[in-house]
C-alpha cells in the first residue's frame, strides 16, 4: 500500500519579481534610545531564504565594543533610571502602549518576518497578533506583581518577602520565531522592572529592532530596551561574559546554550535556557484518526519543521499505523508549500542553504540506517530558494539518529507501539523534554499518559498550542527555567527576605 513517492505537485513556486522583494531595508541598532551603526561600520546582508538572490535587509555587525556600550546603557538605566522605580501601574500603561504599537505595525512586521525567515506571510500575521497579546498579558500582570508576608513567625517578628527586579537581562534569540521569542521574554523582563539588551539571530534581526523602536515611541525610557545585532560568538557571547549582566535568557541550540551556561558561571549569573526538542506525538488506537492526521501534519510541517516544539516523532499504535499513515500521506501530498508570499501556503522556505543540507543529510542517515522513506526526502526547486518537500519515514527504530536528534525540518519519524508502557518509554527515550502530544478519545488514558511524560509542554488532542497564561520550558536537555504566565516574572525577579523585629530585640548577651 505505502510506497516512496517523490511527489512535488503541491510545491508553489515563488515569484522572484514580486514587488515586495524590491526594496532592501537598512536597519540600525538601538542603544540608549539612539540608532547606532557598529563601530566597525560592518553590516550583515540578509537574502530572503525563499527568493534566491533577493537581499531584503541589512543590519550592523556588532563587536564586543558595541555590545559593551549597550550593556553600559542598560546598567545605567537600571541603577539610576526611572524604570525600576516606577509603579507597576505606570509600567503597565507603557507596556499596553507597546502592544497597541505592535498591532498598528502588524502588516509591516509580518512582511519583514516573512521575508527574513521564509515563513508564510499569513502565518507571520498570526504570529504578530499573538505577540501583541503577549505584551497585553504581561502589561496586565505587571501591576499585580507582589511579594509575600510571614505573619506567624513569632509574636514580635514579621517577615516580608520583597519582589525586586533582577537587574540587567541579556537576551539571545534564534531565527525560527524571532518576534514571538523576543515577545515571550522582553515584556516579562520589563514588567518585572528590569532593563534588557537583546541580541537577535544574525539571520533575522529586522523585527526585533523595529520592536525596540516601537517600545521607545510607546514611552519605554532610553536605555531600558537595547538591541545589538551581529554574530553569536562575536556579539552574543559578551552578554554571557560581562559581569554587569545579571540574568542571561538564551533561546537556541543545546550546543550554544551549554557553552554559554558554562561561561556565565564565571560571573555567577542566573541563566535561563530554552533549547531544542524532539517532540513525540503518541496516537492511541481509539484516537480520531482524521483529527490526528491533520494534527500530525501541522506538528511536523509547521514553519517547515523549524520549530522547537515540533511533533517530529510519530509514536502510533501498531493496530492503526497503516490507516493513520495513509491519511497523513494523502494530506502531505496535497499540502501547498513553497512561496512564502503566497496566501494559501502552509509552509515556506528553510532558513539557509547549510540548514537545508543538514536536513537532507538526516534523510540520508535515515535511509542508510534502514528506515523506510514513504514520501519526500528531497530539496525542491533549489534554484529559487531553500525548499524541502514534506518527508515521512516509517519503520524507524528508536536508536536511529532520525529518532534521537533534532532535525529541524519537515521530516517525520514513525515508530509503532503495542502497549501504553512501550509508548511512554519511547516518548521519554530521547535526551529532550520540551513538548509532547497524546491523541486519544479516552480522557483517562490521555491524562494518565501525559502525567508520565517528561516534557514541559503537553497537549491532549492538539499540538503546537500556547497562550500567554501558560508556562513554557524544558525538561532534560531542553532547558532550564520557565517563561510566560506568572512563572515568567519569577525568572526576572529577585526575592529579598526582610526580617522585622517588633519591640525591643532579645539581648544576645545578658549582663
Ligand atoms: P543557535 O544556538 O545556533 O543560535 C541561537 C542564538 O545564539 C543566535 O542569536 C546566535 O547568533 C547566538 N549564538 C550562536 N553562537 C553563540 C555564542 N558562541 N555566543 C553567544 N551567542 C551565540 O540556534 P538557532 O539555529 O538560531 O535556532 C535553532 C535552535 O533553537 C533549535 O535547536 C531550536 O530547538 C531552538 N529553539 C528553542 C526554543 C525554545 O523555546 N525552547 C524556541 C526556538 C528555538
XYZ file of C-alpha atoms and ligand atoms in Angstrom:
555
model
C 0.000 0.000 0.000
C 2.604 2.543 1.080
C 5.379 3.395 -1.317
C 8.044 6.014 -1.548
C 6.936 8.909 -3.708
C 8.912 11.974 -4.743
C 5.695 13.906 -5.033
C 6.112 17.632 -5.623
C 2.937 18.775 -7.382
C 1.975 20.645 -4.239
C 5.037 22.903 -4.445
C 4.073 26.559 -5.011
C 6.920 28.264 -6.882
C 7.979 31.689 -5.591
C 7.671 34.726 -7.816
C 11.121 36.321 -7.875
C 9.756 39.524 -9.421
C 7.179 40.158 -6.680
C 7.362 43.935 -5.995
C 7.513 43.284 -2.227
C 11.038 41.953 -2.776
C 12.335 45.057 -4.482
C 13.445 47.157 -1.521
C 16.187 46.281 0.919
C 15.582 47.662 4.431
C 18.641 49.085 6.180
C 18.479 48.871 9.984
C 20.491 50.404 12.794
C 20.876 49.093 16.332
C 19.038 50.778 19.187
C 21.335 51.608 22.113
C 20.448 54.026 24.900
C 17.498 55.311 22.922
C 19.548 56.191 19.823
C 20.009 54.470 16.458
C 23.590 53.300 16.030
C 25.790 51.648 13.443
C 28.512 49.224 14.509
C 31.787 50.888 15.497
C 33.454 48.887 12.708
C 30.919 50.107 10.124
C 30.424 46.475 9.003
C 26.935 45.220 8.077
C 25.305 41.812 7.536
C 23.098 41.414 4.449
C 20.065 39.128 4.602
C 18.823 37.340 1.494
C 15.225 36.077 1.549
C 15.560 32.313 2.059
C 12.541 31.808 -0.181
C 13.770 34.023 -3.015
C 17.323 33.289 -4.071
C 19.344 36.431 -4.852
C 16.910 38.911 -3.238
C 18.553 40.842 -0.394
C 15.752 42.105 1.853
C 17.571 43.574 4.856
C 20.894 44.641 6.333
C 21.913 45.349 9.932
C 25.117 46.272 11.753
C 27.684 43.624 12.623
C 28.357 44.500 16.250
C 31.590 43.691 18.014
C 32.297 43.363 21.749
C 32.784 47.143 21.928
C 29.260 47.860 20.653
C 27.731 45.274 22.977
C 29.703 46.640 25.942
C 28.197 50.064 25.210
C 24.687 48.616 25.181
C 25.291 46.767 28.466
C 26.575 50.033 29.990
C 23.393 51.806 28.869
C 21.176 49.078 30.328
C 23.180 49.128 33.575
C 22.813 52.914 33.943
C 19.111 52.731 33.147
C 18.726 50.081 35.829
C 20.902 51.651 38.534
C 19.914 55.290 38.039
C 16.942 55.439 35.662
C 13.215 55.702 36.347
C 12.076 52.302 35.030
C 12.847 50.029 38.025
C 11.448 52.664 40.398
C 8.135 53.141 38.580
C 4.950 51.732 40.000
C 3.591 48.587 38.386
C 0.672 50.653 37.105
C 2.972 53.081 35.295
C 4.982 50.284 33.665
C 1.754 48.508 32.773
C 0.400 51.575 30.953
C 3.540 51.815 28.821
C 3.605 48.080 28.030
C -0.041 48.308 26.923
C 1.013 51.064 24.528
C 3.725 48.786 23.106
C 1.049 46.150 22.423
C -1.005 48.779 20.568
C 2.105 49.833 18.606
C 2.737 46.223 17.568
C -0.817 45.906 16.243
C -0.540 49.248 14.451
C 2.539 47.909 12.582
C 1.197 44.388 12.014
C 1.455 44.317 8.211
C 4.941 45.829 8.176
C 6.249 43.449 10.852
C 4.642 40.394 9.235
C 6.230 41.152 5.861
C 9.689 41.604 7.406
C 9.298 38.369 9.370
C 8.146 36.516 6.247
C 10.977 37.754 4.055
C 13.752 37.187 6.617
C 12.651 33.771 7.907
C 10.936 32.266 4.846
C 7.699 31.567 6.742
C 4.317 32.195 5.048
C 3.068 35.780 5.274
C -0.284 34.641 6.618
C 1.375 32.697 9.403
C 3.558 35.709 10.226
C 0.449 37.906 10.548
C -1.000 35.481 13.100
C 2.290 35.434 14.988
C 2.473 39.250 15.244
C -1.104 39.315 16.507
C -0.198 36.689 19.119
C 2.795 38.797 20.156
C 0.579 41.820 20.769
C -1.406 39.559 23.087
C 1.810 38.528 24.890
C 2.563 42.223 25.525
C -1.021 42.840 26.640
C -0.971 39.918 29.060
C 2.391 40.928 30.581
C 1.187 44.535 30.827
C -1.862 43.392 32.806
C 0.207 41.233 35.160
C 2.873 43.902 35.665
C 0.704 45.881 38.053
C -0.225 42.808 40.064
C 3.298 41.642 40.906
C 3.645 41.191 44.627
C 5.804 39.778 47.370
C 4.715 37.879 50.456
C 4.262 38.262 54.191
C 5.011 35.863 57.050
C 2.855 36.729 59.996
C 3.280 33.544 62.053
C 6.995 33.514 62.807
C 6.745 34.824 66.381
C 4.781 37.486 68.291
C 7.471 40.145 67.873
C 8.627 39.189 64.403
C 7.249 39.907 60.967
C 8.692 38.643 57.696
C 8.284 40.363 54.345
C 9.365 38.852 51.037
C 10.114 41.719 48.694
C 9.943 41.068 44.966
C 12.531 43.221 43.213
C 13.626 43.442 39.578
C 16.606 41.125 38.920
C 18.688 43.757 37.087
C 20.131 43.834 33.570
C 18.958 40.954 31.375
C 20.847 39.734 28.303
C 18.506 38.052 25.836
C 19.742 35.970 22.893
C 17.186 34.687 20.390
C 17.138 32.290 17.397
C 15.860 32.712 13.843
C 12.828 30.445 13.697
C 10.290 32.655 15.559
C 12.165 35.940 16.024
C 9.222 38.107 17.011
C 7.459 35.516 19.180
C 10.563 34.615 21.148
C 11.583 38.202 21.864
C 7.977 38.903 22.873
C 7.943 35.892 25.190
C 10.914 37.372 27.117
C 11.070 41.194 26.947
C 7.571 42.111 28.255
C 8.124 39.843 31.289
C 11.590 41.279 31.976
C 10.355 44.866 31.544
C 7.191 44.131 33.524
C 9.352 42.950 36.425
C 11.281 46.258 36.241
C 14.466 45.004 34.531
C 16.374 46.568 31.647
C 17.438 44.452 28.646
C 20.000 44.029 25.888
C 18.696 41.766 23.115
C 20.898 40.034 20.528
C 18.646 38.547 17.835
C 19.813 35.965 15.307
C 22.158 37.265 12.619
C 19.659 35.859 10.069
C 16.524 37.621 11.319
C 17.168 40.861 13.195
C 14.720 43.252 11.491
C 11.583 42.822 13.598
C 13.490 42.907 16.910
C 14.968 46.302 16.009
C 11.537 47.551 14.961
C 10.064 46.290 18.246
C 12.597 48.264 20.292
C 11.798 51.368 18.206
C 8.065 50.850 18.769
C 8.712 50.439 22.526
C 10.710 53.669 22.622
C 7.872 55.522 20.865
C 5.437 53.999 23.376
C 7.353 55.542 26.276
C 9.854 52.873 27.379
C 12.705 55.113 28.606
C 16.071 55.270 26.811
C 18.487 52.511 27.795
C 15.754 50.155 29.017
C 15.330 48.145 25.782
C 18.561 47.942 23.751
C 19.189 45.838 20.647
C 22.579 44.803 19.286
C 22.898 42.817 16.072
C 25.640 40.545 14.808
C 27.110 37.084 15.055
C 26.808 34.922 18.137
C 30.445 34.340 19.043
C 31.310 37.998 18.388
C 28.304 39.871 19.836
C 26.249 37.320 21.779
C 28.957 35.808 23.926
C 29.704 39.170 25.598
C 26.256 39.016 27.222
C 27.253 35.770 28.961
C 30.711 37.022 29.923
C 30.030 40.563 31.156
C 29.553 40.741 34.955
C 27.278 43.793 34.536
C 24.606 41.446 33.143
C 22.626 39.812 35.981
C 20.478 37.354 34.011
C 21.071 35.608 30.693
C 17.992 34.342 28.850
C 19.114 32.200 25.928
C 16.929 30.505 23.338
C 18.623 28.328 20.737
C 20.560 25.119 20.299
C 21.755 22.802 23.067
C 25.324 23.234 21.819
C 25.387 27.036 22.195
C 23.215 27.012 25.338
C 25.539 24.712 27.280
C 28.562 26.703 26.087
C 27.023 29.974 27.295
C 25.911 28.494 30.627
C 29.498 27.440 31.333
C 30.782 30.948 30.510
C 28.048 32.627 32.580
C 29.076 30.502 35.575
C 32.248 32.597 35.956
C 30.209 35.664 36.936
C 27.554 33.530 38.720
C 24.688 34.957 36.710
C 21.277 33.418 36.530
C 20.794 31.551 33.264
C 17.531 30.592 31.610
C 17.827 28.148 28.701
C 15.130 27.324 26.158
C 16.740 24.724 23.921
C 15.873 22.062 21.383
C 13.234 19.346 21.248
C 12.238 16.063 19.622
C 8.525 16.140 20.364
C 6.640 12.832 20.406
C 3.070 12.545 19.170
C 1.529 9.434 20.738
C -1.533 8.177 18.866
C -3.627 5.537 20.632
C -5.834 3.124 18.697
C -9.032 4.875 19.848
C -7.941 8.315 18.542
C -9.937 10.280 15.975
C -7.585 9.430 13.112
C -8.820 12.223 10.857
C -8.035 14.850 13.500
C -4.789 13.128 14.464
C -3.537 13.059 10.853
C -4.230 16.766 10.496
C -2.517 17.481 13.833
C 0.489 15.363 12.929
C 0.868 17.216 9.622
C 0.651 20.547 11.424
C 3.033 19.346 14.133
C 5.777 18.329 11.737
C 5.374 20.750 8.800
C 4.529 23.999 10.612
C 7.291 26.567 9.978
C 8.889 23.951 7.672
C 9.593 21.859 10.771
C 11.870 24.573 12.162
C 10.032 24.652 15.432
C 11.437 23.676 18.836
C 8.057 22.193 19.824
C 7.543 20.279 16.549
C 5.879 16.899 16.819
C 8.618 15.239 14.814
C 8.240 11.701 16.181
C 5.011 9.823 15.477
C 4.575 7.063 18.072
C 1.496 5.190 16.901
C -0.396 2.071 17.996
C 0.528 -0.639 15.501
C -3.150 -1.552 15.030
C -3.908 1.853 13.405
C -0.488 2.681 11.976
C -1.335 1.854 8.338
C -4.666 3.709 8.469
C -3.112 6.793 10.028
C -0.141 6.899 7.654
C -2.457 6.566 4.672
C -4.380 9.683 5.780
C -1.173 11.547 6.592
C 0.419 10.788 3.208
C -2.703 11.867 1.374
C -2.674 15.157 3.288
C 1.077 15.644 2.780
C 0.724 15.288 -0.967
C -1.966 17.995 -1.126
C -0.415 20.473 1.302
C 0.596 23.680 -0.567
C 4.171 24.501 0.434
C 6.712 26.881 -1.074
C 6.285 30.586 -1.876
C 6.187 32.405 1.488
C 4.311 35.314 -0.124
C 1.532 33.037 -1.424
C -1.645 33.498 0.611
C -2.510 29.771 0.683
C 0.957 28.475 1.512
C 1.021 26.251 4.613
C 4.800 26.211 4.974
C 7.579 28.123 3.274
C 11.354 28.061 2.991
C 14.134 26.764 5.242
C 16.325 29.417 6.838
C 19.537 28.787 4.880
C 21.244 26.502 2.375
C 23.520 24.933 5.048
C 20.444 24.151 7.153
C 18.712 22.643 4.103
C 21.796 20.483 3.524
C 21.740 19.381 7.171
C 18.104 18.287 6.875
C 18.946 16.388 3.667
C 21.844 14.660 5.436
C 19.433 13.405 8.129
C 17.242 11.905 5.414
C 20.290 10.087 4.003
C 21.187 8.887 7.504
C 17.644 7.562 7.993
C 17.726 5.634 4.727
C 21.210 4.303 5.483
C 20.181 3.104 8.941
C 17.289 1.152 7.420
C 14.180 3.330 7.926
C 11.589 3.255 5.147
C 11.179 6.563 3.289
C 7.494 6.818 2.375
C 7.411 10.341 0.981
C 9.643 13.274 0.033
C 13.198 13.388 1.245
C 14.393 15.895 -1.278
C 15.030 19.557 -1.851
C 12.733 21.227 -4.327
C 13.413 23.933 -6.889
C 16.723 24.645 -5.195
C 17.431 27.405 -7.695
C 14.622 29.655 -6.397
C 15.064 29.206 -2.632
C 15.629 26.794 0.244
C 12.665 24.448 -0.092
C 12.316 20.950 1.286
C 9.499 18.522 0.482
C 7.197 17.021 3.160
C 9.010 13.886 4.269
C 7.686 10.823 6.067
C 9.654 7.864 7.376
C 8.170 4.617 8.674
C 9.791 1.646 10.425
C 12.101 3.881 12.399
C 13.993 2.238 15.265
C 14.245 4.318 18.449
C 18.048 4.252 18.385
C 18.320 5.758 14.872
C 19.635 9.301 14.512
C 16.357 10.462 12.942
C 14.567 9.257 16.100
C 17.020 10.807 18.566
C 18.323 14.088 17.117
C 16.563 17.357 16.371
C 16.334 17.550 12.558
C 14.539 20.915 12.457
C 12.924 20.215 9.107
C 9.647 18.830 7.686
C 10.690 15.247 8.418
C 8.562 12.791 10.397
C 9.924 9.622 12.036
C 7.267 6.943 12.665
C 7.667 4.280 15.345
C 4.985 1.701 16.192
C 3.984 0.509 19.677
C 1.847 -2.265 21.168
C 1.352 -1.284 24.828
C 0.888 2.070 26.641
C 4.065 1.373 28.668
C 6.017 0.997 25.440
C 4.558 4.285 24.118
C 5.628 6.200 27.235
C 9.124 4.657 27.206
C 9.529 5.599 23.522
C 8.241 9.135 24.101
C 10.639 9.689 27.015
C 13.531 7.921 25.274
C 15.488 10.923 23.948
C 17.702 13.497 25.686
C 14.983 16.145 25.092
C 11.827 17.046 27.011
C 10.296 20.187 25.549
C 6.839 19.128 24.354
C 4.600 16.114 23.688
C 1.136 15.299 22.321
C -1.255 12.488 23.137
C -4.121 11.606 20.800
C -6.949 9.535 22.303
C -10.727 9.733 22.738
C -10.344 8.367 26.275
C -9.520 11.222 28.618
C -8.264 8.918 31.371
C -5.762 7.247 29.016
C -4.681 10.637 27.704
C -4.226 12.269 31.127
C -2.510 9.291 32.747
C -0.116 9.066 29.797
C 0.620 12.787 29.900
C 1.432 12.601 33.621
C 4.199 10.140 32.835
C 5.784 12.250 30.101
C 8.903 14.221 30.933
C 8.129 17.322 28.878
C 7.458 20.936 29.781
C 4.518 21.478 27.437
C 1.968 18.730 26.726
C -1.170 18.655 24.650
C -4.128 16.287 24.506
C -5.646 16.040 21.021
C -3.700 19.061 19.751
C -0.148 20.224 19.100
C 1.908 23.461 18.928
C -0.539 25.418 21.009
C 0.125 28.048 23.648
C -1.291 31.065 25.429
C 0.432 33.815 27.416
C -1.074 32.421 30.651
C 0.631 29.007 30.423
C 4.307 28.300 31.222
C 6.804 27.090 28.628
C 10.173 25.439 29.179
C 12.021 22.180 29.045
C 12.875 19.052 30.990
C 16.257 17.355 30.498
C 18.411 18.857 27.715
C 15.552 21.052 26.516
C 16.443 23.676 29.074
C 16.073 25.223 32.494
C 13.628 27.851 33.713
C 10.089 28.774 32.716
C 8.813 31.664 30.623
C 5.268 33.109 30.333
C 2.381 33.140 32.767
C 3.107 34.247 36.317
C 6.128 31.915 36.273
C 7.905 34.076 33.708
C 8.080 37.041 36.077
C 9.976 34.974 38.657
C 12.809 34.471 36.141
C 13.343 38.244 36.140
C 12.769 38.907 39.846
C 14.894 38.756 42.970
C 13.227 37.815 46.243
C 14.556 39.568 49.307
C 13.712 38.292 52.792
C 13.130 41.200 55.162
C 13.011 40.242 58.866
C 11.471 42.837 61.147
C 11.689 42.829 64.912
C 8.765 44.477 66.651
C 9.552 45.897 70.096
C 12.884 45.563 71.857
C 15.077 42.775 70.445
C 16.017 39.864 72.743
C 19.553 40.672 74.015
C 22.224 38.333 72.702
C 24.372 38.816 75.833
C 22.799 39.341 79.252
C 24.905 41.428 81.637
P 21.747 28.769 17.712
O 22.040 28.191 19.055
O 22.689 28.487 16.620
O 21.653 30.367 17.805
C 20.768 30.993 18.705
C 21.305 32.377 19.009
O 22.553 32.228 19.673
C 21.569 33.255 17.791
O 21.237 34.595 18.100
C 23.079 33.134 17.605
O 23.676 34.244 16.989
C 23.527 33.024 19.044
N 24.843 32.386 19.225
C 25.428 31.432 18.467
N 26.663 31.139 18.969
C 26.842 31.925 20.063
C 27.891 32.111 21.006
N 29.033 31.428 20.941
N 27.710 33.009 21.992
C 26.560 33.705 22.099
N 25.544 33.603 21.229
C 25.674 32.712 20.234
O 20.264 28.325 17.369
P 19.438 28.643 16.040
O 19.981 27.791 14.952
O 19.336 30.116 15.833
O 17.976 28.147 16.458
C 17.573 26.843 16.392
C 17.595 26.186 17.757
O 16.835 26.954 18.688
C 16.950 24.824 17.749
O 17.721 23.917 18.498
C 15.605 25.062 18.430
O 15.038 23.925 19.027
C 15.970 26.097 19.424
N 14.774 26.833 19.861
C 14.290 26.611 21.117
C 13.127 27.260 21.541
C 12.543 27.032 22.916
O 11.684 27.820 23.330
N 12.956 26.007 23.633
C 12.490 28.143 20.672
C 13.004 28.327 19.395
C 14.160 27.667 19.011
